[in-house]
C-alpha cells in the first residue's frame, strides 16, 4: 500500500461543494452518512489527488488553505476568468470555495 496524505476540508453543504470542486476537475468517489439526516463525509479525486469534504463540525476549520500543484494552471484559471500570477516557484491562482476555504493552485516553473 502506498502511503498518502488526504486533507479534510470543512463544508456546509456537500452537494454545493461537489459542484464547485467539479469545476476544478474533481469527481466524487464515495459519500458516507451515519443516518440519512446526518452530516456527509465525501471523498473527491482529481488524478492522484484526493480530498475529504466534511459537513461534520470539528473535522476541520473553515478557511483552510490547500496548495494544489497541477500540470496546467491556465486551464483552471480560464474556467474562473483569472490569469495566473508569476511567483519565484510557480504560476499561481488562488480560489475560494463556497465555504471560504482557499485553494492556491500552481504550475511549477521550468
Short mmCIF file of N, CA and C in Angstrom, two decimals:
data_model
loop_
_atom_site.label_atom_id
_atom_site.label_comp_id
_atom_site.label_asym_id
_atom_site.label_seq_id
_atom_site.Cartn_x
_atom_site.Cartn_y
_atom_site.Cartn_z
N UNK A 1 0.84 -1.19 0.00
CA UNK A 1 0.00 0.00 0.00
C UNK A 1 0.88 1.24 0.00
N UNK A 2 0.56 2.19 -0.88
CA UNK A 2 1.24 3.47 -0.86
C UNK A 2 0.71 4.31 0.28
N UNK A 3 1.60 5.05 0.92
CA UNK A 3 1.16 5.98 1.96
C UNK A 3 0.69 7.26 1.30
N UNK A 4 -0.20 7.96 1.99
CA UNK A 4 -0.86 9.11 1.38
C UNK A 4 -1.26 10.10 2.46
N UNK A 5 -1.43 11.34 2.10
CA UNK A 5 -2.00 12.36 2.97
C UNK A 5 -3.23 12.88 2.27
N UNK A 6 -4.35 12.93 2.99
CA UNK A 6 -5.60 13.41 2.40
C UNK A 6 -6.13 14.55 3.27
N UNK A 7 -6.03 15.79 2.80
CA UNK A 7 -6.57 16.91 3.57
C UNK A 7 -8.09 16.79 3.74
N UNK A 8 -8.57 17.22 4.90
CA UNK A 8 -10.01 17.27 5.17
C UNK A 8 -10.41 18.73 5.14
N UNK A 9 -11.43 19.03 4.35
CA UNK A 9 -11.92 20.40 4.20
C UNK A 9 -13.34 20.47 4.74
N UNK A 10 -13.60 21.45 5.58
CA UNK A 10 -14.93 21.64 6.17
C UNK A 10 -15.83 22.32 5.16
N UNK A 11 -17.01 21.74 4.93
CA UNK A 11 -18.01 22.33 4.05
C UNK A 11 -19.37 22.34 4.75
N UNK A 12 -20.20 23.28 4.42
CA UNK A 12 -21.55 23.36 4.98
C UNK A 12 -22.51 22.41 4.27
N UNK A 13 -22.40 22.38 2.95
CA UNK A 13 -23.32 21.57 2.15
C UNK A 13 -22.49 20.80 1.11
N UNK A 14 -22.39 19.50 1.30
CA UNK A 14 -21.56 18.69 0.41
C UNK A 14 -22.03 18.77 -1.03
N UNK A 15 -23.33 18.84 -1.26
CA UNK A 15 -23.82 18.89 -2.64
C UNK A 15 -23.35 20.16 -3.35
N UNK A 16 -23.34 21.29 -2.65
CA UNK A 16 -22.86 22.56 -3.23
C UNK A 16 -21.35 22.46 -3.46
N UNK A 17 -20.63 21.95 -2.48
CA UNK A 17 -19.18 21.82 -2.60
C UNK A 17 -18.80 20.89 -3.75
N UNK A 18 -19.53 19.80 -3.92
CA UNK A 18 -19.22 18.86 -5.00
C UNK A 18 -19.32 19.53 -6.37
N UNK A 19 -20.31 20.37 -6.57
CA UNK A 19 -20.45 21.08 -7.85
C UNK A 19 -19.27 22.01 -8.07
N UNK A 20 -18.85 22.72 -7.03
CA UNK A 20 -17.73 23.66 -7.15
C UNK A 20 -16.43 22.90 -7.42
N UNK A 21 -16.17 21.84 -6.67
CA UNK A 21 -14.93 21.08 -6.87
C UNK A 21 -14.92 20.37 -8.22
N UNK A 22 -16.07 20.08 -8.78
CA UNK A 22 -16.14 19.51 -10.13
C UNK A 22 -15.57 20.49 -11.16
N UNK A 23 -15.71 21.79 -10.92
CA UNK A 23 -15.13 22.79 -11.82
C UNK A 23 -13.60 22.71 -11.84
N UNK A 24 -13.03 22.19 -10.77
CA UNK A 24 -11.57 22.01 -10.69
C UNK A 24 -11.14 20.65 -11.23
N UNK A 25 -12.10 19.85 -11.67
CA UNK A 25 -11.78 18.54 -12.22
C UNK A 25 -11.86 17.40 -11.22
N UNK A 26 -12.38 17.66 -10.02
CA UNK A 26 -12.55 16.61 -9.02
C UNK A 26 -13.86 15.87 -9.27
N UNK A 27 -13.85 14.56 -9.02
CA UNK A 27 -15.07 13.76 -9.11
C UNK A 27 -15.29 13.05 -7.78
N UNK A 28 -16.55 12.92 -7.40
CA UNK A 28 -16.90 12.24 -6.16
C UNK A 28 -16.57 10.75 -6.28
N UNK A 29 -15.96 10.20 -5.23
CA UNK A 29 -15.62 8.78 -5.19
C UNK A 29 -16.62 8.00 -4.33
N UNK A 30 -16.99 8.58 -3.20
CA UNK A 30 -17.98 7.96 -2.33
C UNK A 30 -18.47 9.00 -1.32
N UNK A 31 -19.59 8.70 -0.69
CA UNK A 31 -20.16 9.55 0.35
C UNK A 31 -20.62 8.66 1.50
N UNK A 32 -20.42 9.14 2.73
CA UNK A 32 -20.87 8.39 3.90
C UNK A 32 -21.68 9.30 4.82
N UNK A 33 -22.79 8.77 5.33
CA UNK A 33 -23.60 9.40 6.38
C UNK A 33 -23.98 8.28 7.34
N UNK A 34 -23.88 8.55 8.64
CA UNK A 34 -24.28 7.54 9.61
C UNK A 34 -25.78 7.26 9.54
N UNK A 35 -26.55 8.28 9.22
CA UNK A 35 -28.00 8.19 9.00
C UNK A 35 -28.33 9.19 7.90
N UNK A 36 -29.42 9.01 7.17
CA UNK A 36 -29.74 9.90 6.05
C UNK A 36 -29.78 11.40 6.41
N UNK A 37 -30.17 11.74 7.62
CA UNK A 37 -30.30 13.15 8.01
C UNK A 37 -29.03 13.72 8.65
N UNK A 38 -28.00 12.91 8.82
CA UNK A 38 -26.76 13.34 9.48
C UNK A 38 -25.76 13.88 8.45
N UNK A 39 -24.72 14.58 8.93
CA UNK A 39 -23.73 15.20 8.03
C UNK A 39 -23.04 14.20 7.10
N UNK A 40 -22.66 14.72 5.94
CA UNK A 40 -21.98 13.91 4.92
C UNK A 40 -20.46 14.02 5.08
N UNK A 41 -19.79 12.96 4.66
CA UNK A 41 -18.34 12.90 4.56
C UNK A 41 -18.06 12.31 3.17
N UNK A 42 -17.39 13.07 2.30
CA UNK A 42 -17.27 12.71 0.89
C UNK A 42 -15.81 12.74 0.47
N UNK A 43 -15.43 11.77 -0.37
CA UNK A 43 -14.10 11.81 -0.98
C UNK A 43 -14.24 12.27 -2.42
N UNK A 44 -13.37 13.24 -2.81
CA UNK A 44 -13.28 13.67 -4.20
C UNK A 44 -11.86 13.41 -4.68
N UNK A 45 -11.74 13.21 -6.00
CA UNK A 45 -10.43 12.86 -6.57
C UNK A 45 -10.22 13.56 -7.91
N UNK A 46 -8.99 13.97 -8.13
CA UNK A 46 -8.56 14.54 -9.41
C UNK A 46 -7.20 13.93 -9.69
N UNK A 47 -7.12 13.06 -10.68
CA UNK A 47 -5.86 12.34 -10.92
C UNK A 47 -5.53 11.54 -9.68
N UNK A 48 -4.34 11.76 -9.12
CA UNK A 48 -3.94 11.08 -7.90
C UNK A 48 -4.18 11.88 -6.63
N UNK A 49 -4.83 13.04 -6.75
CA UNK A 49 -5.07 13.92 -5.61
C UNK A 49 -6.45 13.65 -5.03
N UNK A 50 -6.49 13.41 -3.73
CA UNK A 50 -7.77 13.17 -3.05
C UNK A 50 -7.98 14.19 -1.95
N UNK A 51 -9.23 14.59 -1.77
CA UNK A 51 -9.64 15.46 -0.66
C UNK A 51 -10.85 14.84 0.00
N UNK A 52 -10.97 15.03 1.31
CA UNK A 52 -12.19 14.68 2.02
C UNK A 52 -12.95 15.98 2.28
N UNK A 53 -14.22 16.01 1.94
CA UNK A 53 -15.10 17.14 2.22
C UNK A 53 -16.03 16.70 3.34
N UNK A 54 -16.03 17.45 4.44
CA UNK A 54 -16.77 17.01 5.62
C UNK A 54 -17.75 18.08 6.09
N UNK A 55 -18.99 17.66 6.30
CA UNK A 55 -20.00 18.52 6.92
C UNK A 55 -19.94 18.43 8.45
N UNK A 56 -19.10 17.57 8.99
CA UNK A 56 -19.01 17.37 10.44
C UNK A 56 -18.28 18.53 11.10
N UNK A 57 -18.93 19.17 12.06
CA UNK A 57 -18.26 20.23 12.82
C UNK A 57 -17.09 19.62 13.58
N UNK A 58 -15.98 20.32 13.59
CA UNK A 58 -14.81 19.85 14.32
C UNK A 58 -13.84 19.03 13.49
N UNK A 59 -14.23 18.58 12.29
CA UNK A 59 -13.30 17.83 11.46
C UNK A 59 -12.21 18.73 10.89
N UNK A 60 -12.54 19.94 10.59
CA UNK A 60 -11.58 20.90 10.04
C UNK A 60 -12.12 22.29 10.30
N UNK A 61 -11.26 23.27 10.19
CA UNK A 61 -11.67 24.64 10.40
C UNK A 61 -11.99 25.30 9.07
N UNK A 62 -13.06 26.05 9.00
CA UNK A 62 -13.32 26.82 7.78
C UNK A 62 -12.15 27.76 7.50
N UNK A 63 -11.91 28.04 6.23
CA UNK A 63 -10.84 28.95 5.86
C UNK A 63 -9.50 28.26 5.65
N UNK A 64 -9.49 26.95 5.57
CA UNK A 64 -8.26 26.18 5.35
C UNK A 64 -7.61 26.57 4.03
N UNK A 65 -6.29 26.53 3.99
CA UNK A 65 -5.55 26.78 2.74
C UNK A 65 -4.94 25.47 2.28
N UNK A 66 -5.25 25.10 1.04
CA UNK A 66 -4.70 23.90 0.40
C UNK A 66 -3.91 24.35 -0.83
N UNK A 67 -2.72 23.78 -1.03
CA UNK A 67 -1.96 24.06 -2.24
C UNK A 67 -2.12 22.87 -3.17
N UNK A 68 -2.53 23.15 -4.39
CA UNK A 68 -2.73 22.10 -5.39
C UNK A 68 -1.77 22.37 -6.55
N UNK A 69 -0.82 21.47 -6.75
CA UNK A 69 0.14 21.59 -7.85
C UNK A 69 -0.43 20.83 -9.04
N UNK A 70 -0.60 21.53 -10.17
CA UNK A 70 -1.19 20.94 -11.37
C UNK A 70 -0.27 21.15 -12.56
N UNK A 71 -0.51 20.38 -13.62
CA UNK A 71 0.32 20.50 -14.81
C UNK A 71 -0.05 21.69 -15.68
N UNK A 72 -1.31 22.20 -15.57
CA UNK A 72 -1.76 23.31 -16.41
C UNK A 72 -2.69 24.24 -15.65
N UNK A 73 -2.10 25.19 -14.93
CA UNK A 73 -2.90 26.14 -14.16
C UNK A 73 -3.74 27.04 -15.08
N UNK A 74 -3.28 27.24 -16.32
CA UNK A 74 -4.02 28.10 -17.25
C UNK A 74 -5.42 27.55 -17.53
N UNK A 75 -5.53 26.23 -17.64
CA UNK A 75 -6.82 25.60 -17.91
C UNK A 75 -7.82 25.91 -16.78
N UNK A 76 -7.37 25.80 -15.54
CA UNK A 76 -8.25 26.09 -14.40
C UNK A 76 -8.52 27.58 -14.31
N UNK A 77 -7.49 28.40 -14.48
CA UNK A 77 -7.66 29.85 -14.40
C UNK A 77 -8.70 30.33 -15.40
N UNK A 78 -8.67 29.78 -16.59
CA UNK A 78 -9.62 30.18 -17.63
C UNK A 78 -11.07 29.89 -17.19
N UNK A 79 -11.29 28.74 -16.57
CA UNK A 79 -12.65 28.38 -16.11
C UNK A 79 -13.20 29.39 -15.11
N UNK A 80 -12.30 30.05 -14.37
CA UNK A 80 -12.72 31.00 -13.34
C UNK A 80 -12.47 32.45 -13.75
N UNK A 81 -12.12 32.67 -15.03
CA UNK A 81 -11.90 34.04 -15.52
C UNK A 81 -10.71 34.73 -14.87
N UNK A 82 -9.66 33.99 -14.61
CA UNK A 82 -8.48 34.54 -13.94
C UNK A 82 -7.24 34.37 -14.81
N UNK A 83 -6.18 35.07 -14.40
CA UNK A 83 -4.87 34.92 -15.01
C UNK A 83 -3.89 34.50 -13.94
N UNK A 84 -3.09 33.48 -14.19
CA UNK A 84 -2.08 33.08 -13.20
C UNK A 84 -1.05 34.19 -12.99
N UNK A 85 -0.64 34.32 -11.74
CA UNK A 85 0.39 35.29 -11.37
C UNK A 85 1.72 34.56 -11.20
N UNK A 86 2.80 35.18 -11.69
CA UNK A 86 4.10 34.53 -11.51
C UNK A 86 4.62 34.71 -10.08
N UNK A 87 5.23 33.66 -9.55
CA UNK A 87 5.97 33.71 -8.29
C UNK A 87 7.34 33.13 -8.60
N UNK A 88 8.28 33.19 -7.68
CA UNK A 88 9.59 32.61 -7.96
C UNK A 88 9.56 31.09 -8.18
N UNK A 89 8.51 30.41 -7.74
CA UNK A 89 8.46 28.94 -7.82
C UNK A 89 7.39 28.39 -8.77
N UNK A 90 6.39 29.22 -9.14
CA UNK A 90 5.28 28.71 -9.95
C UNK A 90 4.48 29.86 -10.52
N UNK A 91 3.55 29.51 -11.40
CA UNK A 91 2.49 30.42 -11.84
C UNK A 91 1.25 29.97 -11.10
N UNK A 92 0.57 30.91 -10.40
CA UNK A 92 -0.48 30.52 -9.47
C UNK A 92 -1.74 31.37 -9.59
N UNK A 93 -2.83 30.77 -9.11
CA UNK A 93 -4.07 31.50 -8.84
C UNK A 93 -4.51 31.09 -7.44
N UNK A 94 -5.38 31.89 -6.84
CA UNK A 94 -5.97 31.50 -5.57
C UNK A 94 -7.48 31.61 -5.69
N UNK A 95 -8.16 30.53 -5.34
CA UNK A 95 -9.61 30.46 -5.40
C UNK A 95 -10.16 30.26 -3.99
N UNK A 96 -11.42 30.65 -3.81
CA UNK A 96 -12.12 30.42 -2.55
C UNK A 96 -13.35 29.58 -2.87
N UNK A 97 -13.49 28.45 -2.16
CA UNK A 97 -14.66 27.61 -2.40
C UNK A 97 -15.90 28.25 -1.74
N UNK A 98 -17.08 27.69 -1.92
CA UNK A 98 -18.30 28.30 -1.36
C UNK A 98 -18.28 28.44 0.16
N UNK A 99 -17.38 27.74 0.85
CA UNK A 99 -17.30 27.80 2.31
C UNK A 99 -16.14 28.64 2.81
N UNK A 100 -15.45 29.33 1.90
CA UNK A 100 -14.36 30.21 2.30
C UNK A 100 -13.01 29.54 2.41
N UNK A 101 -12.93 28.25 2.09
CA UNK A 101 -11.63 27.58 2.06
C UNK A 101 -10.85 28.10 0.86
N UNK A 102 -9.55 28.24 1.02
CA UNK A 102 -8.71 28.77 -0.05
C UNK A 102 -7.93 27.65 -0.72
N UNK A 103 -7.90 27.68 -2.03
CA UNK A 103 -7.09 26.75 -2.81
C UNK A 103 -6.13 27.57 -3.64
N UNK A 104 -4.85 27.45 -3.32
CA UNK A 104 -3.81 28.07 -4.13
C UNK A 104 -3.39 26.99 -5.12
N UNK A 105 -3.48 27.31 -6.40
CA UNK A 105 -3.26 26.33 -7.46
C UNK A 105 -2.13 26.83 -8.34
N UNK A 106 -1.14 25.98 -8.55
CA UNK A 106 0.01 26.44 -9.32
C UNK A 106 0.64 25.37 -10.18
N UNK A 107 1.32 25.87 -11.22
CA UNK A 107 2.14 25.03 -12.09
C UNK A 107 3.57 25.46 -11.87
N UNK A 108 4.45 24.52 -11.46
CA UNK A 108 5.84 24.87 -11.21
C UNK A 108 6.52 25.46 -12.45
N UNK A 109 7.48 26.34 -12.24
CA UNK A 109 8.26 26.92 -13.32
C UNK A 109 9.27 25.90 -13.81
N UNK A 110 9.57 26.01 -15.10
CA UNK A 110 10.63 25.16 -15.64
C UNK A 110 10.16 23.92 -16.12
#
